[in-house]
Tab-separated table of C-alpha atoms and ligand atoms in Angstrom:
chain	number	residue	atom	x	y	z
E	1	MET	CA	-5.697	-9.854	27.862
E	2	SER	CA	-5.009	-13.737	26.384
E	3	VAL	CA	-2.274	-13.787	24.405
E	4	GLN	CA	-2.051	-16.793	21.574
E	5	VAL	CA	1.564	-17.202	19.786
E	6	ALA	CA	0.535	-19.145	16.363
E	7	ARG	CA	3.192	-20.857	14.352
E	8	HIS	CA	0.992	-21.542	11.249
E	9	VAL	CA	-1.097	-20.141	9.251
E	10	GLY	CA	-3.309	-23.189	10.416
E	11	GLU	CA	-3.328	-22.089	14.080
E	12	VAL	CA	-4.081	-18.549	13.212
E	13	LEU	CA	-7.305	-19.558	11.364
E	14	ASP	CA	-8.328	-21.998	14.219
E	15	ASN	CA	-7.974	-19.055	16.444
E	16	LEU	CA	-9.905	-16.562	14.351
E	17	SER	CA	-12.288	-18.869	13.439
E	18	SER	CA	-13.503	-20.592	17.297
E	19	VAL	CA	-12.504	-16.906	19.252
E	20	THR	CA	-15.238	-14.091	18.903
E	21	GLY	CA	-12.915	-10.991	18.652
E	22	ALA	CA	-9.705	-12.267	18.297
E	23	THR	CA	-7.015	-10.191	17.393
E	24	LEU	CA	-4.224	-10.471	14.906
E	25	LEU	CA	-0.736	-9.106	15.976
E	26	ALA	CA	2.017	-8.966	13.543
E	27	GLY	CA	4.283	-5.968	14.127
E	28	GLY	CA	2.377	-4.087	16.646
E	29	THR	CA	3.481	-0.491	15.608
E	30	ASP	CA	-0.543	0.229	15.009
E	31	LEU	CA	-2.358	-2.371	17.570
E	32	LEU	CA	-0.249	-1.805	20.698
E	33	VAL	CA	-0.561	2.382	19.906
E	34	GLU	CA	-4.403	1.775	20.200
E	35	ILE	CA	-3.913	-0.354	23.037
E	36	ASN	CA	-1.832	1.468	25.287
E	37	PHE	CA	-4.037	4.984	24.148
E	38	GLY	CA	-7.151	2.715	25.284
E	39	ARG	CA	-8.658	2.776	21.819
E	40	ALA	CA	-8.659	-1.221	21.452
E	41	ARG	CA	-8.552	-3.375	24.378
E	42	PRO	CA	-8.983	-6.742	22.818
E	43	ALA	CA	-9.682	-10.201	25.291
E	44	THR	CA	-7.356	-12.589	22.646
E	45	VAL	CA	-4.394	-11.858	20.824
E	46	VAL	CA	-3.035	-13.848	18.618
E	47	ALA	CA	0.416	-13.052	17.282
E	48	ILE	CA	1.537	-14.439	14.131
E	49	ASP	CA	5.243	-12.806	13.703
E	50	ARG	CA	6.401	-16.315	13.937
E	51	VAL	CA	4.533	-18.121	10.958
E	52	ALA	CA	7.211	-18.777	7.976
E	53	GLU	CA	4.799	-19.025	5.029
E	54	LEU	CA	3.402	-15.005	5.852
E	55	LYS	CA	7.175	-14.175	5.321
E	56	ASN	CA	7.287	-15.486	1.925
E	57	LEU	CA	9.038	-13.308	-1.387
E	58	GLU	CA	8.157	-14.499	-4.670
E	59	ARG	CA	9.141	-12.825	-7.941
E	60	ASN	CA	8.290	-14.854	-11.524
E	61	GLY	CA	6.739	-12.748	-14.011
E	62	ARG	CA	4.043	-12.055	-10.863
E	63	VAL	CA	5.233	-10.675	-7.504
E	64	ARG	CA	3.801	-12.401	-4.333
E	65	MET	CA	4.526	-10.501	-1.273
E	66	GLY	CA	3.556	-12.156	2.738
E	67	ALA	CA	1.935	-10.221	4.864
E	68	LEU	CA	5.134	-10.453	7.267
E	69	VAL	CA	7.036	-9.065	4.770
E	70	THR	CA	8.533	-5.745	6.712
E	71	TYR	CA	9.638	-2.483	5.607
E	72	THR	CA	13.376	-3.198	5.995
E	73	ARG	CA	12.924	-6.342	3.984
E	74	MET	CA	10.850	-4.115	1.174
E	75	LEU	CA	14.331	-2.145	1.328
E	76	ASP	CA	17.044	-4.899	1.898
E	77	ASP	CA	15.039	-7.566	-0.864
E	78	ASP	CA	13.681	-6.568	-4.416
E	79	PRO	CA	10.286	-6.186	-3.638
E	80	GLY	CA	9.384	-6.703	-7.311
E	81	SER	CA	8.148	-2.868	-7.230
E	82	PRO	CA	10.565	0.555	-7.133
E	83	ALA	CA	7.669	2.386	-6.064
E	84	LEU	CA	7.004	-0.144	-3.065
E	85	ARG	CA	10.462	0.420	-1.977
E	86	GLU	CA	10.880	4.188	-1.967
E	87	ALA	CA	7.375	3.735	-0.187
E	88	ALA	CA	9.162	1.684	2.566
E	89	ARG	CA	12.397	4.028	2.919
E	90	THR	CA	9.547	6.790	3.596
E	91	VAL	CA	7.729	5.152	6.479
E	92	GLY	CA	8.281	5.783	10.126
E	93	SER	CA	11.745	5.235	11.726
E	94	PRO	CA	14.560	2.258	11.367
E	95	GLN	CA	12.582	0.938	14.789
E	96	ILE	CA	8.996	0.891	12.639
E	97	ARG	CA	10.180	-0.394	9.183
E	98	ASN	CA	11.745	-3.359	11.062
E	99	ALA	CA	8.761	-4.223	12.867
E	100	GLY	CA	5.866	-2.824	10.770
E	101	THR	CA	4.545	-5.219	8.079
E	102	LEU	CA	2.556	-4.699	4.970
E	103	GLY	CA	0.032	-7.181	6.058
E	104	GLY	CA	-0.416	-4.709	9.026
E	105	ASN	CA	-0.563	-1.393	6.888
E	106	LEU	CA	-3.223	-3.188	5.283
E	107	GLY	CA	-5.052	-4.453	8.615
E	108	THR	CA	-5.215	-1.036	9.590
E	109	CYS	CA	-6.326	0.299	5.963
E	110	SER	CA	-5.981	3.863	6.857
E	111	PRO	CA	-5.679	6.449	3.623
E	112	ALA	CA	-2.382	7.438	4.909
E	113	GLY	CA	-0.720	3.591	4.859
E	114	ASP	CA	1.876	4.601	2.738
E	115	THR	CA	2.101	1.218	0.874
E	116	LEU	CA	-1.616	1.581	0.102
E	117	PRO	CA	-1.168	3.810	-3.091
E	118	VAL	CA	1.202	1.458	-4.524
E	119	LEU	CA	-1.039	-1.541	-4.456
E	120	ALA	CA	-3.822	0.560	-5.634
E	121	ALA	CA	-1.536	1.670	-8.654
E	122	LEU	CA	-0.034	-1.675	-9.146
E	123	ASP	CA	-3.871	-2.778	-9.400
E	124	ALA	CA	-2.729	-5.529	-6.844
E	125	THR	CA	-4.479	-8.408	-5.665
E	126	ILE	CA	-4.995	-9.143	-1.772
E	127	VAL	CA	-5.450	-12.552	-0.529
E	128	LEU	CA	-7.480	-13.489	2.395
E	129	ARG	CA	-7.691	-16.902	3.814
E	130	SER	CA	-10.122	-18.198	6.645
E	131	ALA	CA	-10.656	-21.689	8.032
E	132	LYS	CA	-13.034	-22.388	5.269
E	133	THR	CA	-11.816	-20.695	1.951
E	134	GLU	CA	-9.288	-18.544	0.576
E	135	ARG	CA	-10.194	-15.386	-1.779
E	136	ARG	CA	-8.908	-12.835	-3.591
E	137	LEU	CA	-9.705	-8.812	-4.034
E	138	ARG	CA	-8.705	-6.626	-6.151
E	139	PHE	CA	-7.553	-3.533	-4.285
E	140	GLY	CA	-9.982	-0.939	-5.070
E	141	GLU	CA	-12.497	-3.632	-3.531
E	142	PHE	CA	-10.381	-4.377	-0.297
E	143	MET	CA	-10.060	-0.918	0.479
E	144	THR	CA	-13.942	0.144	1.333
E	145	GLY	CA	-13.196	3.329	3.726
E	146	PRO	CA	-10.941	4.843	6.385
E	147	LYS	CA	-9.716	2.097	8.368
E	148	LYS	CA	-12.138	0.047	6.619
E	149	SER	CA	-11.905	-3.028	4.148
E	150	ALA	CA	-14.051	-5.851	3.326
E	151	ARG	CA	-12.013	-8.792	5.117
E	152	ARG	CA	-14.400	-10.333	7.265
E	153	PRO	CA	-13.510	-10.872	11.017
E	154	ASP	CA	-12.603	-14.991	10.083
E	155	GLU	CA	-10.071	-13.771	7.598
E	156	LEU	CA	-6.369	-13.809	7.583
E	157	ILE	CA	-4.517	-11.208	4.965
E	158	VAL	CA	-1.769	-13.979	3.745
E	159	ALA	CA	-0.423	-11.742	0.659
E	160	ALA	CA	-0.680	-9.474	-1.570
E	161	GLU	CA	0.136	-10.366	-5.241
E	162	TRP	CA	0.445	-7.933	-8.757
E	163	ASP	CA	1.932	-8.333	-11.897
E	164	ASP	CA	6.176	-7.474	-12.126
E	165	ALA	CA	5.347	-4.428	-14.029
E	166	GLY	CA	9.066	-3.675	-14.578
E	167	PRO	CA	11.281	-0.245	-13.501
E	168	ALA	CA	8.981	2.614	-14.514
E	169	GLN	CA	7.531	3.689	-10.888
E	170	THR	CA	7.867	5.798	-8.362
E	171	PHE	CA	6.562	7.360	-5.130
E	172	MET	CA	5.963	10.647	-3.886
E	173	LYS	CA	4.798	11.704	-0.369
E	174	VAL	CA	4.510	15.314	1.025
E	175	GLY	CA	4.361	15.398	5.345
E	176	THR	CA	4.372	18.315	7.372
E	177	ARG	CA	8.257	17.644	8.042
E	178	ASN	CA	11.024	14.973	6.510
E	179	ALA	CA	10.758	11.626	8.600
E	180	MET	CA	8.554	9.873	10.687
E	181	VAL	CA	5.747	11.641	8.726
E	182	ILE	CA	2.017	10.833	8.345
E	183	ALA	CA	1.568	12.160	4.827
E	184	VAL	CA	-0.340	15.001	3.616
E	185	ALA	CA	-0.422	13.401	-0.097
E	186	GLY	CA	1.043	10.498	-1.507
E	187	LEU	CA	1.274	9.736	-5.373
E	188	ALA	CA	2.390	6.284	-6.050
E	189	LEU	CA	2.883	6.040	-10.388
E	190	VAL	CA	3.511	2.510	-12.451
E	191	VAL	CA	3.984	2.764	-15.763
E	192	ASP	CA	3.695	-1.106	-17.071
E	193	ARG	CA	5.270	-0.706	-20.495
E	194	ALA	CA	4.711	-4.348	-21.288
E	195	ARG	CA	1.640	-4.536	-20.691
E	196	LYS	CA	0.535	-0.722	-22.052
E	197	ARG	CA	-1.253	-0.155	-18.413
E	198	VAL	CA	-0.648	3.063	-16.236
E	199	GLY	CA	-1.422	3.535	-12.910
E	200	ALA	CA	-2.162	6.495	-10.229
E	201	GLY	CA	-2.858	5.700	-6.699
E	202	LEU	CA	-3.323	8.861	-4.695
E	203	GLY	CA	-3.264	8.405	-0.611
E	204	SER	CA	-4.199	10.875	2.325
E	205	CYS	CA	-6.369	12.676	-0.461
E	206	GLY	CA	-9.661	10.956	0.340
E	207	PRO	CA	-11.728	8.335	2.354
E	208	THR	CA	-9.786	5.248	0.475
E	209	ILE	CA	-6.488	5.559	-1.791
E	210	ILE	CA	-8.302	6.767	-5.095
E	211	ARG	CA	-7.219	5.538	-8.557
E	212	ALA	CA	-6.662	8.942	-10.888
E	213	ALA	CA	-8.249	6.961	-13.413
E	214	GLU	CA	-8.522	9.890	-15.834
E	215	ALA	CA	-5.345	10.712	-15.521
E	216	GLU	CA	-4.102	7.332	-16.091
E	217	ARG	CA	-5.991	7.160	-19.437
E	218	PHE	CA	-4.246	10.641	-20.379
E	219	ALA	CA	-0.762	9.085	-19.560
E	220	GLU	CA	-1.466	5.730	-21.645
E	221	GLY	CA	-2.114	8.383	-25.120
E	222	LEU	CA	1.088	9.677	-24.214
E	223	PHE	CA	3.024	6.908	-23.754
E	224	ALA	CA	1.498	5.185	-26.569
E	225	ASP	CA	2.330	8.492	-29.170
E	226	ALA	CA	5.936	8.121	-27.716
E	227	GLY	CA	6.021	4.229	-28.308
E	228	TRP	CA	5.203	2.430	-24.710
E	229	GLU	CA	9.157	0.649	-25.220
E	230	ARG	CA	10.657	3.842	-25.423
E	231	ALA	CA	11.976	6.429	-22.941
E	232	SER	CA	10.490	9.756	-23.147
E	233	ARG	CA	10.661	13.427	-21.949
E	234	PRO	CA	6.306	15.042	-21.670
E	235	SER	CA	6.164	18.518	-22.598
E	236	ASP	CA	5.824	20.971	-19.771
E	237	ALA	CA	1.736	21.180	-20.739
E	238	ALA	CA	1.897	17.572	-20.855
E	239	ALA	CA	2.684	17.132	-17.507
E	240	LYS	CA	1.209	19.746	-15.979
E	241	GLU	CA	-2.112	18.920	-17.555
E	242	PHE	CA	-0.936	15.197	-15.963
E	243	GLY	CA	-0.985	16.775	-12.483
E	244	ARG	CA	-4.060	18.697	-12.875
E	245	LEU	CA	-6.202	15.579	-13.835
E	246	VAL	CA	-4.281	13.501	-10.762
E	247	ALA	CA	-5.757	16.759	-8.796
E	248	ALA	CA	-8.537	16.471	-9.685
E	249	ALA	CA	-9.789	13.103	-9.197
E	250	ALA	CA	-8.701	13.759	-5.377
E	251	LYS	CA	-11.662	13.879	-2.609
E	252	PRO	CA	-9.873	15.922	0.199
E	253	ILE	CA	-10.641	17.048	3.440
E	254	ASP	CA	-9.113	20.075	5.373
E	255	ASP	CA	-8.049	18.512	9.020
E	256	VAL	CA	-4.655	19.035	10.984
E	257	ARG	CA	-2.167	17.945	8.663
E	258	GLY	CA	-3.113	20.295	5.741
E	259	THR	CA	-6.200	21.804	3.581
E	260	ALA	CA	-7.926	20.159	0.744
E	261	ALA	CA	-6.821	23.110	-0.936
E	262	TYR	CA	-2.821	22.501	-0.230
E	263	ARG	CA	-3.792	18.786	-0.736
E	264	ARG	CA	-4.880	19.605	-4.256
E	265	HIS	CA	-1.733	21.688	-5.253
E	266	VAL	CA	0.993	19.162	-3.995
E	267	LEU	CA	-0.834	16.735	-5.849
E	268	ALA	CA	-0.898	18.508	-9.220
E	269	VAL	CA	2.816	19.438	-8.369
E	270	MET	CA	3.736	16.002	-7.861
E	271	GLY	CA	1.716	14.230	-10.617
E	272	ALA	CA	4.040	16.756	-13.130
E	273	ARG	CA	7.129	15.408	-11.381
E	274	ALA	CA	6.247	11.780	-11.142
E	275	LEU	CA	5.471	11.760	-14.698
E	276	ALA	CA	8.368	13.266	-15.740
E	277	ARG	CA	10.318	11.265	-13.478
E	278	VAL	CA	9.087	7.824	-14.641
E	279	ALA	CA	8.770	9.053	-18.640
E	280	ALA	CA	12.442	8.983	-18.462
E	281	ILE	CA	13.107	5.230	-16.940
E	282	ALA	CA	12.653	2.213	-20.132
D	301	FAD	C1	6.276	6.007	15.182
D	301	FAD	C2	4.910	5.734	13.827
D	301	FAD	C3	5.561	5.925	12.522
D	301	FAD	C4	4.514	5.372	11.497
D	301	FAD	N1	5.212	5.937	10.293
D	301	FAD	C5	4.284	5.270	9.131
D	301	FAD	C6	4.766	5.919	8.188
D	301	FAD	O1	5.174	6.233	8.104
D	301	FAD	N2	3.484	5.301	6.871
D	301	FAD	C7	2.794	4.490	7.413
D	301	FAD	O2	1.935	3.650	6.227
D	301	FAD	N3	2.678	3.520	8.748
D	301	FAD	C8	3.370	4.422	9.630
D	301	FAD	N4	2.977	3.590	10.627
D	301	FAD	C9	2.080	2.834	10.937
D	301	FAD	C10	2.276	1.340	11.109
D	301	FAD	O3	3.616	1.208	11.257
D	301	FAD	C11	2.011	0.709	10.111
D	301	FAD	O4	0.400	1.023	9.605
D	301	FAD	C12	2.471	-0.790	10.165
D	301	FAD	O5	2.393	-1.272	8.653
D	301	FAD	C13	1.761	-1.269	10.766
D	301	FAD	O6	1.963	-3.105	10.523
D	301	FAD	P1	2.036	-3.791	12.121
D	301	FAD	O7	2.547	-5.331	11.466
D	301	FAD	O8	2.974	-3.467	13.205
D	301	FAD	O9	0.663	-3.754	12.320
D	301	FAD	P2	-0.038	-4.553	13.758
D	301	FAD	O10	0.276	-3.211	14.582
D	301	FAD	O11	0.477	-5.717	14.227
D	301	FAD	O12	-1.487	-4.393	13.057
D	301	FAD	C14	-1.958	-3.636	12.247
D	301	FAD	C15	-3.626	-3.511	12.469
D	301	FAD	O13	-3.595	-4.488	11.248
D	301	FAD	C16	-4.144	-5.856	12.093
D	301	FAD	N5	-3.730	-7.387	10.811
D	301	FAD	C17	-2.159	-7.341	11.061
D	301	FAD	N6	-1.420	-7.865	9.914
D	301	FAD	C18	-2.694	-8.737	9.457
D	301	FAD	C19	-2.640	-9.873	8.605
D	301	FAD	N7	-1.480	-10.882	7.715
D	301	FAD	N8	-3.756	-9.900	8.738
D	301	FAD	C20	-5.368	-9.273	8.776
D	301	FAD	N9	-5.143	-8.204	9.653
D	301	FAD	C21	-3.657	-8.190	10.432
D	301	FAD	C22	-3.882	-6.185	13.210
D	301	FAD	O14	-4.926	-7.194	13.737
D	301	FAD	C23	-4.128	-4.660	13.527
D	301	FAD	O15	-5.885	-4.206	13.594
D	301	FAD	C24	3.400	4.407	11.745
D	301	FAD	C25	3.726	3.696	13.324
D	301	FAD	C26	4.316	4.595	14.217
D	301	FAD	C27	4.021	4.084	15.669
């Protein structure tokens, strides 16, 4: 296995365009598991962890998070999304959080990737660059299936961008234990009071991350009635209905981590709790 250590984005892009099958290595917390279990055997690995440009985190009305921002930095620096910080706190162990990156979560594109429901709820844009061009895809266009994305082999994920949506956000995850756990179900809820929009992203509940569109419209009606700028408290019936709509949007399966019925149940519970939590944050 040949390993190239890139220092600049240009070097990464040259390798991706000239070496067929070149595989990027960021924190290695997914890729090395694949290699160790014999599920991947790339002839050429391009290590990108020294590329400074990919570590930038900018916040100026719009947030731009470089692909190499780690979970630890999402916790220590202000990541421009409270839900993303909550999601980062649930990822792996301190060692995994020190090494694992946003770009690696997007590169693997698992329905259980914990940053992905947040990016969906934020309606984030994924920035992809090749030696020839740069393109931007909305998260819903980027993720196309379980561990499948619209990223072309010669493209580097450079960053994710989203509107700074304010503090009314949360992320919840249910697993079979409290730490070092793959989500049985996850939910990110973002209420952008200034732009009058609600985003709800569901993880581990379908082949891709799912946006619960009907639940979003229902919640937008509630916030419009309560006054978008004001903290409020949804009625128990409204919170329950929101949870029901969240669960109805899921396309879960039975697998080793949980049954489809259990996933729907926890989504309904998380939905009701998440709505009550974010409604109280002005
Ligand atoms: C013990 C353990 C616990 C874990 N717990 C969690 C958890 O709780 N939640 C969770 O979501 N994940 C978890 N993971 C999975 C993993 O840590 C994350 O998916 C992490 O974000 C991967 O980032 P990385 O930088 O290590 O990626 P890498 O392993 O370096 O790369 C992953 C994939 O993405 C590609 N890639 C990396 N960067 C880019 C880029 N910039 N452009 C294009 N492609 C790229 C690589 O080629 C590779 O295919 C865990 C893993 C382990 C080993």
